[in-house]
PDB file of C-alpha atoms in Angstrom:
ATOM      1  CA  UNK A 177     138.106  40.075 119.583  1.00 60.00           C
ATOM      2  CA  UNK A 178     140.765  41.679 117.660  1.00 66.00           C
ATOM      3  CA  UNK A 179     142.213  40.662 114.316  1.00 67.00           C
ATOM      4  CA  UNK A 180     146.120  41.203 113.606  1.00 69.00           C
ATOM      5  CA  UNK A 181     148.154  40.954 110.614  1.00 70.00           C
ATOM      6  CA  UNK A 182     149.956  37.474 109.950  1.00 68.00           C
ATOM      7  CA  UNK A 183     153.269  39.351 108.820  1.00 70.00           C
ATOM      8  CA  UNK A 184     153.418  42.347 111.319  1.00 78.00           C
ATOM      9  CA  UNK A 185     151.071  41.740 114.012  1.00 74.00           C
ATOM     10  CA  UNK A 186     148.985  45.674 113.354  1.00 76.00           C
ATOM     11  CA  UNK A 187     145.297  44.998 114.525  1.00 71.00           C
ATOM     12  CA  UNK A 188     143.429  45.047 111.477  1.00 66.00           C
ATOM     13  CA  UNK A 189     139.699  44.445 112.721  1.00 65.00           C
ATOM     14  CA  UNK A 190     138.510  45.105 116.507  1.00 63.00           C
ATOM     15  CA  UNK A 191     135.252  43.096 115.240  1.00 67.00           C
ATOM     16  CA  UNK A 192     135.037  39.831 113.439  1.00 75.00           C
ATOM     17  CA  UNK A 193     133.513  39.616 109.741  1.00 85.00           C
ATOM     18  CA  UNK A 194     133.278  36.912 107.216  1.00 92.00           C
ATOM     19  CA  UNK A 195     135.808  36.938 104.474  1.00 94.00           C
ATOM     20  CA  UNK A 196     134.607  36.281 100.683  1.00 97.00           C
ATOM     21  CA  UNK A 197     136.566  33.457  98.894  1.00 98.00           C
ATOM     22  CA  UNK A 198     136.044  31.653  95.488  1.00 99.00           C
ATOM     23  CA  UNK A 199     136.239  28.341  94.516  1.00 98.00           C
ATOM     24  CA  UNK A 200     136.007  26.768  90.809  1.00 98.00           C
ATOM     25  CA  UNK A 201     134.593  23.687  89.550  1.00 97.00           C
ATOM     26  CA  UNK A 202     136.792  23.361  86.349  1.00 98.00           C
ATOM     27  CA  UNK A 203     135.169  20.746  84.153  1.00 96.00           C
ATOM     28  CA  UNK A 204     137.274  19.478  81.450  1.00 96.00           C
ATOM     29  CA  UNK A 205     135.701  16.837  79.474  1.00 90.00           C
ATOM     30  CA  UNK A 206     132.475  14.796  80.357  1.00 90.00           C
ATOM     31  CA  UNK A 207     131.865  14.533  84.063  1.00 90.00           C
ATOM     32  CA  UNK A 208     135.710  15.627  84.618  1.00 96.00           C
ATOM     33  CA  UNK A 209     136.886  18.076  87.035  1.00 97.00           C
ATOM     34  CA  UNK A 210     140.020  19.592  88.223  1.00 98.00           C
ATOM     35  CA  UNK A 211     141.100  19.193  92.068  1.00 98.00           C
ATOM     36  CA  UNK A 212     144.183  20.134  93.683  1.00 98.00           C
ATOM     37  CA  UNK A 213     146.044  18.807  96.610  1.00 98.00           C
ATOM     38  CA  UNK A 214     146.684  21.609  99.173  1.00 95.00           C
ATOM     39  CA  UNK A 215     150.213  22.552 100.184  1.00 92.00           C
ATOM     40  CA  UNK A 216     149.288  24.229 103.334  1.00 91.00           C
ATOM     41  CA  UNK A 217     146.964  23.477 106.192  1.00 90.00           C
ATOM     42  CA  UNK A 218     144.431  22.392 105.667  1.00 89.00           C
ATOM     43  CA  UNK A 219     145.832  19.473 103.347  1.00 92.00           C
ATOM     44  CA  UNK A 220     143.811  17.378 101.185  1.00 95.00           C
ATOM     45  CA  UNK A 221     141.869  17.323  97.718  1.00 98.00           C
ATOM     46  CA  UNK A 222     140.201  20.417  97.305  1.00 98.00           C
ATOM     47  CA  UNK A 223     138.644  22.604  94.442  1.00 98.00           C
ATOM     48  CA  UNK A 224     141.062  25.453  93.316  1.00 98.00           C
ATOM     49  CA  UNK A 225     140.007  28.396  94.786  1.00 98.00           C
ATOM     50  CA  UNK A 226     141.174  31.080  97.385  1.00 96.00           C
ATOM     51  CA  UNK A 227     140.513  34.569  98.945  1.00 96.00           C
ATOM     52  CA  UNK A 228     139.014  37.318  96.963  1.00 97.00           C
ATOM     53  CA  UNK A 229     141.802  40.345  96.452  1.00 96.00           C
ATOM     54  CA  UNK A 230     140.813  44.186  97.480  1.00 93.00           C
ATOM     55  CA  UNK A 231     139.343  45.716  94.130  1.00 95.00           C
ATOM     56  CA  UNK A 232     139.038  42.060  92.640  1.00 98.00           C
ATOM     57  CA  UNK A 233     135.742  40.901  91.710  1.00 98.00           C
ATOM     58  CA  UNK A 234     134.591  37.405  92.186  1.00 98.00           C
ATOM     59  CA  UNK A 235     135.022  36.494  88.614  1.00 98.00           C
ATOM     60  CA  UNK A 236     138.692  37.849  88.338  1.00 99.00           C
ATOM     61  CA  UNK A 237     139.383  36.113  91.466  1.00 98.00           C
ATOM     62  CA  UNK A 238     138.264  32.990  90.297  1.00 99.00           C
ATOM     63  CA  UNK A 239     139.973  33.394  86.892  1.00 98.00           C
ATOM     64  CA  UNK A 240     143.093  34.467  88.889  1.00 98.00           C
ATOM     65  CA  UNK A 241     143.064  31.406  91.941  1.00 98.00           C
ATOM     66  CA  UNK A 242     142.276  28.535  88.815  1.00 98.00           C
ATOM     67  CA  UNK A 243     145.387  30.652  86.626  1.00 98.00           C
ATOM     68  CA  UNK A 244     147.695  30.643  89.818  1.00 97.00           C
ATOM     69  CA  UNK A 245     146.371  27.089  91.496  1.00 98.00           C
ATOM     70  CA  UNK A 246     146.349  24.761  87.992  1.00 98.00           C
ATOM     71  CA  UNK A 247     147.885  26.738  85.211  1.00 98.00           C
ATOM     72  CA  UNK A 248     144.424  26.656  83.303  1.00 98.00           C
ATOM     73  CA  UNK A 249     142.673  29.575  81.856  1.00 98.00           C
ATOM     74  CA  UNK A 250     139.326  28.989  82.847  1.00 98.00           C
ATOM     75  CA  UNK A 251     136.017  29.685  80.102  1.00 97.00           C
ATOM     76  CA  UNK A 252     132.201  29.697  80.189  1.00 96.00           C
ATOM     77  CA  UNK A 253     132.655  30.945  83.897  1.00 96.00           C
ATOM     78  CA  UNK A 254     129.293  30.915  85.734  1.00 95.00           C
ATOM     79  CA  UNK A 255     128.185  31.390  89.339  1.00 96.00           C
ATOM     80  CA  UNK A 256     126.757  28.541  90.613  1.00 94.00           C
ATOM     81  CA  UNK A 257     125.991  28.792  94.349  1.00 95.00           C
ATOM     82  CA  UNK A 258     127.303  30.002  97.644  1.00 96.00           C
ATOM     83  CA  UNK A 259     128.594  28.582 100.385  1.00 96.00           C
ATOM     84  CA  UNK A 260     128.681  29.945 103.826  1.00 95.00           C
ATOM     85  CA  UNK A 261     128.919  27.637 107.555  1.00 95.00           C
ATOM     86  CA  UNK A 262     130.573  29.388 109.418  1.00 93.00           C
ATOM     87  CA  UNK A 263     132.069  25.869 110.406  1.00 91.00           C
ATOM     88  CA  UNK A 264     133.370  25.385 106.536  1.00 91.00           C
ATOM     89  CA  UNK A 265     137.023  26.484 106.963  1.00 92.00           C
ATOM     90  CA  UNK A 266     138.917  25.618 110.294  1.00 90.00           C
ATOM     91  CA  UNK A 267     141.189  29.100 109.804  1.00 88.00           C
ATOM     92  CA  UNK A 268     137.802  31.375 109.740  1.00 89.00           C
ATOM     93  CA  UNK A 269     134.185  32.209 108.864  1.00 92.00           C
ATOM     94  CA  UNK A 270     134.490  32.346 105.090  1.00 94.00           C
ATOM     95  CA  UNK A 271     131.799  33.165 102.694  1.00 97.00           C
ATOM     96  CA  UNK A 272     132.457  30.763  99.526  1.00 98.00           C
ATOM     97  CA  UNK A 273     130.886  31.356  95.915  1.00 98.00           C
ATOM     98  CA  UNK A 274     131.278  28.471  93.711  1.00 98.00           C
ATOM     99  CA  UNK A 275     131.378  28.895  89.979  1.00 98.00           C
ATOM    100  CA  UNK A 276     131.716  26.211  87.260  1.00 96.00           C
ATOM    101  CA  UNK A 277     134.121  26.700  84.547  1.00 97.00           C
ATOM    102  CA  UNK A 278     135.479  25.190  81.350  1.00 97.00           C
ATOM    103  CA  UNK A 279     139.106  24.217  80.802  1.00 97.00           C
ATOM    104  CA  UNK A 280     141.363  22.449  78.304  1.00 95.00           C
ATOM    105  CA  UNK A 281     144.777  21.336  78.869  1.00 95.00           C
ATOM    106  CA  UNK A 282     146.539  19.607  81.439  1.00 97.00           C
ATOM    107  CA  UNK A 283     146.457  21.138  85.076  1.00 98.00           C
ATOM    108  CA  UNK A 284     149.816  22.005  86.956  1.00 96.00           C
ATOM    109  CA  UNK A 285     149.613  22.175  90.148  1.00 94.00           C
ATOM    110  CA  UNK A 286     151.430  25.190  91.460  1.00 95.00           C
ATOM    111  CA  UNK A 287     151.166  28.563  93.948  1.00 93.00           C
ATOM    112  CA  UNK A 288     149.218  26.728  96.892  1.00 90.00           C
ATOM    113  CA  UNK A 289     148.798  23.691  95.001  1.00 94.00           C
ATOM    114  CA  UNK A 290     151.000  21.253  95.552  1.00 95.00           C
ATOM    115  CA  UNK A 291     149.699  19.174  92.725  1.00 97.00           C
ATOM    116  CA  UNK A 292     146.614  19.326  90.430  1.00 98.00           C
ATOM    117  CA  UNK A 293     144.482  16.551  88.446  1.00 98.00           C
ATOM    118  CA  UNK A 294     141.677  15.643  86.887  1.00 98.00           C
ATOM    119  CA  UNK A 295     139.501  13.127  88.717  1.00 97.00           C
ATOM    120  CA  UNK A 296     136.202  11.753  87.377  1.00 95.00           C
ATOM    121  CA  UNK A 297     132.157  12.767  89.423  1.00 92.00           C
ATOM    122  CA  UNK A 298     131.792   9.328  89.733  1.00 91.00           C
ATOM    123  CA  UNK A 299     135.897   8.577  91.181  1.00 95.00           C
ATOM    124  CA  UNK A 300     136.507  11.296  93.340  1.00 95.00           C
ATOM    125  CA  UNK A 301     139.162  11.129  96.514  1.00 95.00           C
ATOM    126  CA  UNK A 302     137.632   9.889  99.652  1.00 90.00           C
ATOM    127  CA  UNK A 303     138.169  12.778 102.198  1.00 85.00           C
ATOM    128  CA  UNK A 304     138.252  15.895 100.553  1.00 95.00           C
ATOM    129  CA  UNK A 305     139.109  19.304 102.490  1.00 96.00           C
ATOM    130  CA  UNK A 306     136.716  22.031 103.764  1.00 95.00           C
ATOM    131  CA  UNK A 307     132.972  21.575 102.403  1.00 95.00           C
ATOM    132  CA  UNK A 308     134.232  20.530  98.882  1.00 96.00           C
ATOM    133  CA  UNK A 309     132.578  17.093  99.475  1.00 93.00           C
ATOM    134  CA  UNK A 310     129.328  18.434  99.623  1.00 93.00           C
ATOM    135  CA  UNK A 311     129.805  20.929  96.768  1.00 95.00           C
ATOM    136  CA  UNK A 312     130.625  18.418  94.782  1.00 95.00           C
ATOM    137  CA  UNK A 313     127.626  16.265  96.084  1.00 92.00           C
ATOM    138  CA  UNK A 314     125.248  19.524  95.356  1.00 92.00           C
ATOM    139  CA  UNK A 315     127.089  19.825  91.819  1.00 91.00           C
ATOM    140  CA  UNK A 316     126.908  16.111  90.829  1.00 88.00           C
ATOM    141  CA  UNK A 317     123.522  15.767  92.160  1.00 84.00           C
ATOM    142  CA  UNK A 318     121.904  18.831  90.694  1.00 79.00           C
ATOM    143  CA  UNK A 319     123.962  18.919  87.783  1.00 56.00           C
ATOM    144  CA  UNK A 320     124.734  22.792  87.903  1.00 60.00           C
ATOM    145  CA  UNK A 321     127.216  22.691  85.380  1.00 53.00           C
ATOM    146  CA  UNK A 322     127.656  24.042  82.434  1.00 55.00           C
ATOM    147  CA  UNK A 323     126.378  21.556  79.261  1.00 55.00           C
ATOM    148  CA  UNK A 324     128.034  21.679  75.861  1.00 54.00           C
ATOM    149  CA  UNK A 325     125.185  23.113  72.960  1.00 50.00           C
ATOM    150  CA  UNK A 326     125.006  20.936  70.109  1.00 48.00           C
ATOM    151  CA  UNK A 327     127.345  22.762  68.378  1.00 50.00           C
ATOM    152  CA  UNK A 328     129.987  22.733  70.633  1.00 52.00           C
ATOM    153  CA  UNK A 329     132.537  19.902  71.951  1.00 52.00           C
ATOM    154  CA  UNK A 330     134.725  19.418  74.556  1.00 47.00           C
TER     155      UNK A 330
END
């Protein structure tokens, strides 16, 4: 199986391999998080996130996807878990690592974002793209995020 380039066609890859993406779980507020509506395929609600860059870690590209998807500059990033089905993106095998993040402000959707909010855990959209249903099942549930100390506030 060959891999070519979207733009020129070149082969890049004679063999298949899994491709390493991000995704952030921007809390803002109490039980708040940021989701953006896709403006490509596939569409629907989905965390902001996207494919890692050459020479990018996974924390710049999650910084850089949450900057370019919602406006936000994300804080108090931490890696939470990874993702990988092979069945979790219709386009490819991705490997996904999920981190939770802090943000304040009020999210623009932009870039690949076609439009970006803040829904509630407990009020979230009813079909939501890729495997972000069950992240946010796993996060919800297991309550991975990250928790205020006492002397901090939202």
């Amino acid at each position: 199986m060959e891999f070519h380039c979207p733009s020129c066609g070149f082969v890049t890859c004679d063999f298949p391999f899994p491709l390493p993406t991000v995704d952030a779980l921007i809390e803002i507020g109490y039980r708040k998080i940021v989701l953006v509506y896709r403006r490509f395929e596939p569409l629907g609600w989905a965390l902001p996130g996207g494919f890692v860059d050459v020479g990018e870690s996974l924390e710049e590209a999650c910084a850089r996807e949450a900057l370019e998807e919602t406006g936000l500059k994300i804080t108090h990033l931490r890696q939470i878990h990874t993702y990988s089905d092979p069945a979790r993106d219709p386009r490819r095998h991705v490997i996904s690592t999920i981190f939770a993040a802090r943000a304040q402000g009020r999210p623009q959707g932009a870039d690949d974002a076609e439009k970006a909010e803040i829904f509630s855990l407990d009020d979230l959209p009813a079909s939501l793209a890729f495997d972000h249903q069950q992240i946010l099942e796993d996060f919800r549930d297991g309550h991975f995020g990250i928790r205020p100390s006492p002397s901090e506030s939202f």
